[in-house]
mmCIF file of C-alpha atoms and ligand atoms in Angstrom:
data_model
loop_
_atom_site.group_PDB
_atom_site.id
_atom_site.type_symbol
_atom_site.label_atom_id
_atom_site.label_comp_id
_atom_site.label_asym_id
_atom_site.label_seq_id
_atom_site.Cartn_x
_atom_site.Cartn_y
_atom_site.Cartn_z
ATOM 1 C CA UNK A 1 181.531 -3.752 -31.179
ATOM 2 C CA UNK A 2 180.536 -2.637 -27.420
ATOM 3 C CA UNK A 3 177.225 -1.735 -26.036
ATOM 4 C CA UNK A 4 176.884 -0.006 -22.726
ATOM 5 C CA UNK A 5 173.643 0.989 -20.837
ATOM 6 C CA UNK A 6 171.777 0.532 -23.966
ATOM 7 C CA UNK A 7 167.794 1.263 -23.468
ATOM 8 C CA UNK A 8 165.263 1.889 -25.747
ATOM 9 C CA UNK A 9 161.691 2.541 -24.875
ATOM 10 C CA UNK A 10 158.592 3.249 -27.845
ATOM 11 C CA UNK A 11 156.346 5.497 -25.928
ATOM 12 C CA UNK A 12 155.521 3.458 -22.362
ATOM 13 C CA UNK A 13 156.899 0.301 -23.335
ATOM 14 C CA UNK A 14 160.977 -0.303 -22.160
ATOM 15 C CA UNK A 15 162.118 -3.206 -24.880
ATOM 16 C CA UNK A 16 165.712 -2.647 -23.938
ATOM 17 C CA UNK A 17 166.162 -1.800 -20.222
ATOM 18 C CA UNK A 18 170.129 -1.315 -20.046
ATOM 19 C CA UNK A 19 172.050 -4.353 -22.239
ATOM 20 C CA UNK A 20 175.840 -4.154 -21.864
ATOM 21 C CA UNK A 21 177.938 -6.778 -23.999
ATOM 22 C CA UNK A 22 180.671 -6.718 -26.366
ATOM 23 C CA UNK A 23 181.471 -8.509 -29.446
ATOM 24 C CA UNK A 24 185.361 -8.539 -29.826
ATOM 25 C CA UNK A 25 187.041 -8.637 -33.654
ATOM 26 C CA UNK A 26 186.616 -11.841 -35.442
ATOM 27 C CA UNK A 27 184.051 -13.180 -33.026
ATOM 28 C CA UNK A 28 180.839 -14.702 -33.117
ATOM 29 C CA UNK A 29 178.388 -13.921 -30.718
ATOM 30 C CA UNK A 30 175.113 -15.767 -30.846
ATOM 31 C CA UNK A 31 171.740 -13.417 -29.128
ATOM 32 C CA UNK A 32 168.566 -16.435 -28.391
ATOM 33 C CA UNK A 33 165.790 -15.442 -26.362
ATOM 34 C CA UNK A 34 162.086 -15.514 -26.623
ATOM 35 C CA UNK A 35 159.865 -13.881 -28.993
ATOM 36 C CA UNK A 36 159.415 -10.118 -28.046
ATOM 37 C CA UNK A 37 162.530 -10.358 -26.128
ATOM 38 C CA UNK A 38 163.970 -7.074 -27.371
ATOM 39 C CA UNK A 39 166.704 -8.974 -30.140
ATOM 40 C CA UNK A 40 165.767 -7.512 -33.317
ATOM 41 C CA UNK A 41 165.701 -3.901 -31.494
ATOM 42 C CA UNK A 42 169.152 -4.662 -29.927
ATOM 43 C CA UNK A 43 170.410 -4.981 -33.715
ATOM 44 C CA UNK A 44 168.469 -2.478 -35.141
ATOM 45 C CA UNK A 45 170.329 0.086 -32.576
ATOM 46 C CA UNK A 46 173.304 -1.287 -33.041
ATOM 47 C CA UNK A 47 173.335 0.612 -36.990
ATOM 48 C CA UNK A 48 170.519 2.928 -35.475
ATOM 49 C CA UNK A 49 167.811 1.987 -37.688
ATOM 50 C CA UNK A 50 166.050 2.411 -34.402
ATOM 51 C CA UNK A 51 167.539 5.981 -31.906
ATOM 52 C CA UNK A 52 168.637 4.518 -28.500
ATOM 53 C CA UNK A 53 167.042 6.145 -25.955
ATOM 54 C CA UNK A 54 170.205 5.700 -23.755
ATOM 55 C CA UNK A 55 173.810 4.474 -23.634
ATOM 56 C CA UNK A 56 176.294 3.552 -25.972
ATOM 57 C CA UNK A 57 177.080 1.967 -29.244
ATOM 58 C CA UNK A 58 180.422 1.590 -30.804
ATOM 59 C CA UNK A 59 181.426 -0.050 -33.824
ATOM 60 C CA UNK A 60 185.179 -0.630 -35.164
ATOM 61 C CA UNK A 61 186.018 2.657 -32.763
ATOM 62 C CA UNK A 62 183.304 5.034 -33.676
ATOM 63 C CA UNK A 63 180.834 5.818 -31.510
ATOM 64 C CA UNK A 64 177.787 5.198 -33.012
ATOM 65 C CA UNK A 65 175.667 7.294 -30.795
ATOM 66 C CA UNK A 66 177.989 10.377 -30.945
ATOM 67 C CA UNK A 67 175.500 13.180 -32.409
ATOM 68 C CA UNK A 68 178.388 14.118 -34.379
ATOM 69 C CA UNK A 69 178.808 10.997 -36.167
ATOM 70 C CA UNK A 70 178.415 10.218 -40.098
ATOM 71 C CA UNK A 71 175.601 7.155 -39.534
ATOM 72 C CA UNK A 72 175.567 7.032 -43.195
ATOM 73 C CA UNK A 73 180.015 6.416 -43.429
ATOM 74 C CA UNK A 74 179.414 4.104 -40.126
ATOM 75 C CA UNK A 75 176.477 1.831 -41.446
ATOM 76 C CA UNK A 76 177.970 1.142 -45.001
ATOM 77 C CA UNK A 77 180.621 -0.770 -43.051
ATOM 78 C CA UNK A 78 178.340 -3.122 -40.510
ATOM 79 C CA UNK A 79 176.165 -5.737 -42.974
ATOM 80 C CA UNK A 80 172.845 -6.634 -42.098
ATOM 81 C CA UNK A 81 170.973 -9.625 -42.940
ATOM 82 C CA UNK A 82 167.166 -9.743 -42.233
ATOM 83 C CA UNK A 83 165.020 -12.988 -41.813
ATOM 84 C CA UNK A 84 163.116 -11.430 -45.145
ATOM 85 C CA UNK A 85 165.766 -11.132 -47.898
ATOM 86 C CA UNK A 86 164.779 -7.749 -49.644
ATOM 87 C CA UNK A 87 166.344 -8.360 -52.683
ATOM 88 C CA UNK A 88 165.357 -5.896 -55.257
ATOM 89 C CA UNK A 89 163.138 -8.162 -57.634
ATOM 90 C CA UNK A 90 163.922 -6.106 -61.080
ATOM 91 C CA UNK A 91 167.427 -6.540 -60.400
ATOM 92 C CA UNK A 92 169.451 -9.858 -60.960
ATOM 93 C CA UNK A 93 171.858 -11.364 -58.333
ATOM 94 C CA UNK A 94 174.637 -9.731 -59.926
ATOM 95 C CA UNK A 95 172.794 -6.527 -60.122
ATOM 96 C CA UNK A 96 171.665 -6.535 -56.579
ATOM 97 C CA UNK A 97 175.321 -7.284 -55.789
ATOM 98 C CA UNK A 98 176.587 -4.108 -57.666
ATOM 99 C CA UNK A 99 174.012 -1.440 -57.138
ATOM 100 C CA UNK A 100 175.317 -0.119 -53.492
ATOM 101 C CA UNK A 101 179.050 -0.501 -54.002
ATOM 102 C CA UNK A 102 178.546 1.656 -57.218
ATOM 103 C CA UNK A 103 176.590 4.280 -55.843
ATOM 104 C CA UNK A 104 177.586 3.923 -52.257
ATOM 105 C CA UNK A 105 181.125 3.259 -52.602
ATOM 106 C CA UNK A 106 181.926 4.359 -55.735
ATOM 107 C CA UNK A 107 183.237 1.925 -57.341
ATOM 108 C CA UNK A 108 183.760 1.424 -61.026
ATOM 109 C CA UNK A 109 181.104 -1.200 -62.943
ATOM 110 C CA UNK A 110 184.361 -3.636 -63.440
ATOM 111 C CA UNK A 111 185.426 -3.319 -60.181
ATOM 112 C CA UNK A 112 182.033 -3.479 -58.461
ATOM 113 C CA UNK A 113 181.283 -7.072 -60.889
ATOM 114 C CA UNK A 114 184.228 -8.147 -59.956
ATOM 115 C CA UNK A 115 183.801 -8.182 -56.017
ATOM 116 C CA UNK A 116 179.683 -9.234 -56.940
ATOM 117 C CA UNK A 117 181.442 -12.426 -58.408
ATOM 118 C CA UNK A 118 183.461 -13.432 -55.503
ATOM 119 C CA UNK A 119 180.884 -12.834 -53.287
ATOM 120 C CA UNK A 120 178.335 -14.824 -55.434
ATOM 121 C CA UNK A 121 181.059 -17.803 -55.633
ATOM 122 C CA UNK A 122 181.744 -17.347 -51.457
ATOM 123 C CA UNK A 123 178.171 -18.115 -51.192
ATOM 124 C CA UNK A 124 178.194 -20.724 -53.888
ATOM 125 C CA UNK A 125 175.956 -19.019 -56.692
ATOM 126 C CA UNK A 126 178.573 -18.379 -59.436
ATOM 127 C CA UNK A 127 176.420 -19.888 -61.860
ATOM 128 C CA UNK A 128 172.972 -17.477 -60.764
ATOM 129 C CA UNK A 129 174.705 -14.417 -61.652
ATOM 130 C CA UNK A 130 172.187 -13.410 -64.426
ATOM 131 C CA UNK A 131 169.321 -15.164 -62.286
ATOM 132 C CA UNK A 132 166.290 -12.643 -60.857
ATOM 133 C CA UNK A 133 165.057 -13.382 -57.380
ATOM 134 C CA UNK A 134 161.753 -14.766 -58.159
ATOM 135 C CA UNK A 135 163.874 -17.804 -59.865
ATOM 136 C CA UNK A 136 165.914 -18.434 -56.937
ATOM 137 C CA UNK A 137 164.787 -20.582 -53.815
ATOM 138 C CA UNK A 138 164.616 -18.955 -50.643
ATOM 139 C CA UNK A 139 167.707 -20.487 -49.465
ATOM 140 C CA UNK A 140 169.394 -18.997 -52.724
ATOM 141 C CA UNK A 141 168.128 -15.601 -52.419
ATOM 142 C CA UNK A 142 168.979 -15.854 -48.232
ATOM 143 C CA UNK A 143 172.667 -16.503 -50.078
ATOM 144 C CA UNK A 144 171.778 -13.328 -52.676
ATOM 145 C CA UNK A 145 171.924 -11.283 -49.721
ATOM 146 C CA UNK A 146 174.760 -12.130 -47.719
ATOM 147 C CA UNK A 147 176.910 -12.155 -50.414
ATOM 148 C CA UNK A 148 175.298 -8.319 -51.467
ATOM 149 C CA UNK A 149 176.437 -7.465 -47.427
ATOM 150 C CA UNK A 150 179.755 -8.548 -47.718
ATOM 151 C CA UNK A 151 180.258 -7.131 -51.120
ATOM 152 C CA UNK A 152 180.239 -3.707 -48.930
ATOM 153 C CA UNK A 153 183.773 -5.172 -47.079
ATOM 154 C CA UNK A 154 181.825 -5.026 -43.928
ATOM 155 C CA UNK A 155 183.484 -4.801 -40.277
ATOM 156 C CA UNK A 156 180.613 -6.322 -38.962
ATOM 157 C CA UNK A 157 178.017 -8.789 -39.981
ATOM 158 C CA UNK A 158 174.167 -8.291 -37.778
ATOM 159 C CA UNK A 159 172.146 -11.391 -38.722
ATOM 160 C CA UNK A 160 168.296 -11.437 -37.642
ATOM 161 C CA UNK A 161 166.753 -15.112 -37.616
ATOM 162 C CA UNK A 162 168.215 -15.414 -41.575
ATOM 163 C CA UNK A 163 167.119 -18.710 -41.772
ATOM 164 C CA UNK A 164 163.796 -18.541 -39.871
ATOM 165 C CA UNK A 165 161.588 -17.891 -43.086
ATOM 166 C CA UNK A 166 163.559 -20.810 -45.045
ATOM 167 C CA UNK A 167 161.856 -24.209 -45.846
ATOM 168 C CA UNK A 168 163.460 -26.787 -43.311
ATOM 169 C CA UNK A 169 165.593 -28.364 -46.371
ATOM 170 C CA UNK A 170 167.193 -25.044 -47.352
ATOM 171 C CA UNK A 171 168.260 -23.796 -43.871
ATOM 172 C CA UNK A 172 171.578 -25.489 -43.867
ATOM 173 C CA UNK A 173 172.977 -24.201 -46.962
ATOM 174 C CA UNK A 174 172.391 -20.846 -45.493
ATOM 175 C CA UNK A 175 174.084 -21.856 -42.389
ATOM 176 C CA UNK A 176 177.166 -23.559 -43.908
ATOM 177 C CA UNK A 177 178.023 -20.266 -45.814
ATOM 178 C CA UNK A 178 177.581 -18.138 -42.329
ATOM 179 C CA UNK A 179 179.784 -21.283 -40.441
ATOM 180 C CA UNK A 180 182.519 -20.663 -43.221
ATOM 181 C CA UNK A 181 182.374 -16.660 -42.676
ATOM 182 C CA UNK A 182 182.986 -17.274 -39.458
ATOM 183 C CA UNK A 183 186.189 -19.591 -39.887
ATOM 184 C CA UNK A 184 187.101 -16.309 -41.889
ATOM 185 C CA UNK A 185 187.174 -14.631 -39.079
ATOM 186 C CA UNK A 186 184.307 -12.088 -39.963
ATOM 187 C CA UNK A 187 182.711 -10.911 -37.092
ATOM 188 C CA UNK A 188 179.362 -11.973 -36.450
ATOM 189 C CA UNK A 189 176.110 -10.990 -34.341
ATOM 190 C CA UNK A 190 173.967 -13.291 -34.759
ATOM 191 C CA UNK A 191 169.771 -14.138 -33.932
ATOM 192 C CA UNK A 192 169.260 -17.263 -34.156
ATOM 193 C CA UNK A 193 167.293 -19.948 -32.454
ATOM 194 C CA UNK A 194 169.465 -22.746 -34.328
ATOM 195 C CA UNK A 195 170.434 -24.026 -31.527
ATOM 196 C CA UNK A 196 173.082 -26.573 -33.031
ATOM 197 C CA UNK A 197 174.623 -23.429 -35.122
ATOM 198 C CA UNK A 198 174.813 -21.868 -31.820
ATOM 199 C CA UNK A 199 176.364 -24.865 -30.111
ATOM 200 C CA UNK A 200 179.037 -25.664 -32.851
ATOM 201 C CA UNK A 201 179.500 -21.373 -34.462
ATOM 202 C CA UNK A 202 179.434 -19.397 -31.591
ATOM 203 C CA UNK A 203 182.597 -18.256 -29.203
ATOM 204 C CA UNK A 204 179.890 -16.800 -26.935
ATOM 205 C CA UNK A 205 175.654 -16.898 -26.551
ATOM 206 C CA UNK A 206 173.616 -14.423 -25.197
ATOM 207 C CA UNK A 207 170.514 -15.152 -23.496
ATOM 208 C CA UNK A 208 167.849 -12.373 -23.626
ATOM 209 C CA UNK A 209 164.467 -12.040 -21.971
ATOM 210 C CA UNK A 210 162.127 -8.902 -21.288
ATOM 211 C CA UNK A 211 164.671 -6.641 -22.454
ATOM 212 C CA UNK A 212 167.892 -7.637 -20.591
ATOM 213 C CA UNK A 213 170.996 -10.112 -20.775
ATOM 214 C CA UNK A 214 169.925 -12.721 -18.254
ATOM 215 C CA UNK A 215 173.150 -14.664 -18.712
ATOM 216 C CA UNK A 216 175.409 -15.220 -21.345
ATOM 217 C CA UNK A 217 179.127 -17.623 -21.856
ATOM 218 C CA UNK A 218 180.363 -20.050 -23.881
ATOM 219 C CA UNK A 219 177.712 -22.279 -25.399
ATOM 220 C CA UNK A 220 178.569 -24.757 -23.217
ATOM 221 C CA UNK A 221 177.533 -22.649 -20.336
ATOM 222 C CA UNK A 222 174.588 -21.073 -21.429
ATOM 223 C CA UNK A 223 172.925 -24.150 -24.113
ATOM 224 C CA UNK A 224 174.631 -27.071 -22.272
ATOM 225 C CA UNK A 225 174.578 -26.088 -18.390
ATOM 226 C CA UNK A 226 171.932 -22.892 -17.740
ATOM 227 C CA UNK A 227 172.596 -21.013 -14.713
ATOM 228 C CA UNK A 228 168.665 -19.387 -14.441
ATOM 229 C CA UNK A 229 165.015 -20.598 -14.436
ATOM 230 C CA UNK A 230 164.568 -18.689 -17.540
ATOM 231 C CA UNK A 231 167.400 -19.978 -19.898
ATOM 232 C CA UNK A 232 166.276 -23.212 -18.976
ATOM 233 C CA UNK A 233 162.495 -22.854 -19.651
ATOM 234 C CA UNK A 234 163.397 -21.150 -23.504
ATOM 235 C CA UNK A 235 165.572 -24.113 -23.948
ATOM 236 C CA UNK A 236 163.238 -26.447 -23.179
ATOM 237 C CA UNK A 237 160.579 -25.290 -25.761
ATOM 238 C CA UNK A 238 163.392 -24.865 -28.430
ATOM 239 C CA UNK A 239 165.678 -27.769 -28.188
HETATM 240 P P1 ADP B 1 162.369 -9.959 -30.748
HETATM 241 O O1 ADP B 1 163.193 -9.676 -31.952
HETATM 242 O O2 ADP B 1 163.181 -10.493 -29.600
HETATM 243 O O3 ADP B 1 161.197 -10.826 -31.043
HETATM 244 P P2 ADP B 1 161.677 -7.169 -30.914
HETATM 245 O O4 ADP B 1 162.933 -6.408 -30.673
HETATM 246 O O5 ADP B 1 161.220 -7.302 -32.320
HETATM 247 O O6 ADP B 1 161.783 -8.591 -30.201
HETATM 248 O O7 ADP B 1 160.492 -6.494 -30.121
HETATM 249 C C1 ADP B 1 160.528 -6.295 -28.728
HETATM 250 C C2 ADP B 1 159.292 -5.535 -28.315
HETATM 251 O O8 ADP B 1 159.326 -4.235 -28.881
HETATM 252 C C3 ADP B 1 157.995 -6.161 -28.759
HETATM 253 O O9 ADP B 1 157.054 -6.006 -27.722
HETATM 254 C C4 ADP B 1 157.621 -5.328 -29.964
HETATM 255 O O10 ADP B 1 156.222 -5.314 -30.155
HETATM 256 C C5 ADP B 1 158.145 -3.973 -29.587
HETATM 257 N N1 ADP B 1 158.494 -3.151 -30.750
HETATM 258 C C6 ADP B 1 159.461 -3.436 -31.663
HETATM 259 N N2 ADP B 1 159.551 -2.454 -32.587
HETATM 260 C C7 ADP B 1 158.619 -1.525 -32.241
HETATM 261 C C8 ADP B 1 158.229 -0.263 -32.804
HETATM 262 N N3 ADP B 1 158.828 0.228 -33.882
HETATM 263 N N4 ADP B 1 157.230 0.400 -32.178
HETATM 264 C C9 ADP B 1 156.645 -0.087 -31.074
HETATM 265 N N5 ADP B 1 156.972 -1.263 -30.494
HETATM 266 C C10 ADP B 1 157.939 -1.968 -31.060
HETATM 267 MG MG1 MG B 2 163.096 -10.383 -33.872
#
């Protein structure tokens, strides 16, 4: 995934003013930065649920911002995973795992159960197959939803704060199944102010503010040693 000269303005306000980066295959990339920063638009432009106003996006080799591109071909294969888990609430786990490979992929009902259930067992929920959100914890249905991403054999996994709605006690089942997807070798953009996921998961952290990279490096670098005033002050409230 590469970004160049990425901007994005709504009316007046600039929320991304020119982000370059890149997240190579297999790697895990870890965006922190203050509230308002600009982080959830960076992701949302990177499947264009928001229009860039400028630059580049490019995804497995397609550019994303070509005019000419299929958005719809391109964003079936990058998974996103939102802080709320918008499960469908009629449908069971199973269900929710099955309804976009059948209808977006194609696939046949045995063959679409059959990925559900090794996604549902990747995420260690084999036995909530039949289960509806509503009777799943938050950490469960956080689980629900990754597994429903990958079940789409994504190239690229966008996480947004998944664990910042999540009662203290359930965040680190979440975050063991996204540590394990990353031994995988999935590659990963991920929100996040966990700073000890960030620490331990990440090959590389970027450090937003006010719309631009202020620094980024290994975790080391940029968690352990800050270079600028502003890392250092976001730390500081965080850690
Ligand atoms: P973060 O995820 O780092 O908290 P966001 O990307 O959500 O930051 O938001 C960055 C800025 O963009 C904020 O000032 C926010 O109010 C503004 N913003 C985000 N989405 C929209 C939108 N659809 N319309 C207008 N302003 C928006
Ligand atoms: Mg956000």
């Amino acid at each position: 995934m590469d970004v160049q000269g990425l901007r994005k303005a709504f009316g007046e306000l600039e929320v991304l003013r020119g982000i370059d980066f890149s997240v190579a295959r297999g790697e895990v990339v870890c965006v922190i930065g203050p509230s308002g920063s600009g982080k959830s638009t960076l992701l949302r432009c990177v499947n264009l649920l928001e229009e860039p106003s400028a630059g580049r996006v490019t995804v497995a080799g397609t550019e994303v911002t070509d005019p000419d591109v299929d958005i719809d071909r391109v964003r079936r294969r990058i998974g996103m995973v939102f802080q709320a888990f918008n499960l469908f609430p009629h449908l069971t786990a199973l269900e929710n795992l099955t309804i976009a490979q059948r209808r977006v992929l194609r696939r046949d009902r045995d063959e679409a159960e059959r990925v559900a259930r090794a996604n549902l067992e990747r995420v260690g929920l084999s036995d909530k197959a039949s289960a509806y959100p509503a009777q799943l914890s938050g950490g469960q249905q956080q689980r629900v939803a990754i597994a429903r991403a990958l079940s789409m054999d994504p190239e690229l996994m966008l996480f947004d704060e998944p664990t910042s709605a999540l009662d203290p006690e359930l965040v680190g089942d979440v975050l063991a199944v996204m540590r394990a997807l990353a031994q995988e070798g999935m590659t990963m953009l991920v929100v996040t102010h966990e700073m000890s996921f960030a620490r331990e998961v990440a090959d590389r952290v970027v450090f937003m503010d006010g719309g631009v990279i202020v620094e980024e490096g290994t975790p080391e670098q940029v968690v352990g040693a800050p270079q600028h005033e502003r890392t250092r002050t976001f730390l500081a409230r965080v850690l």
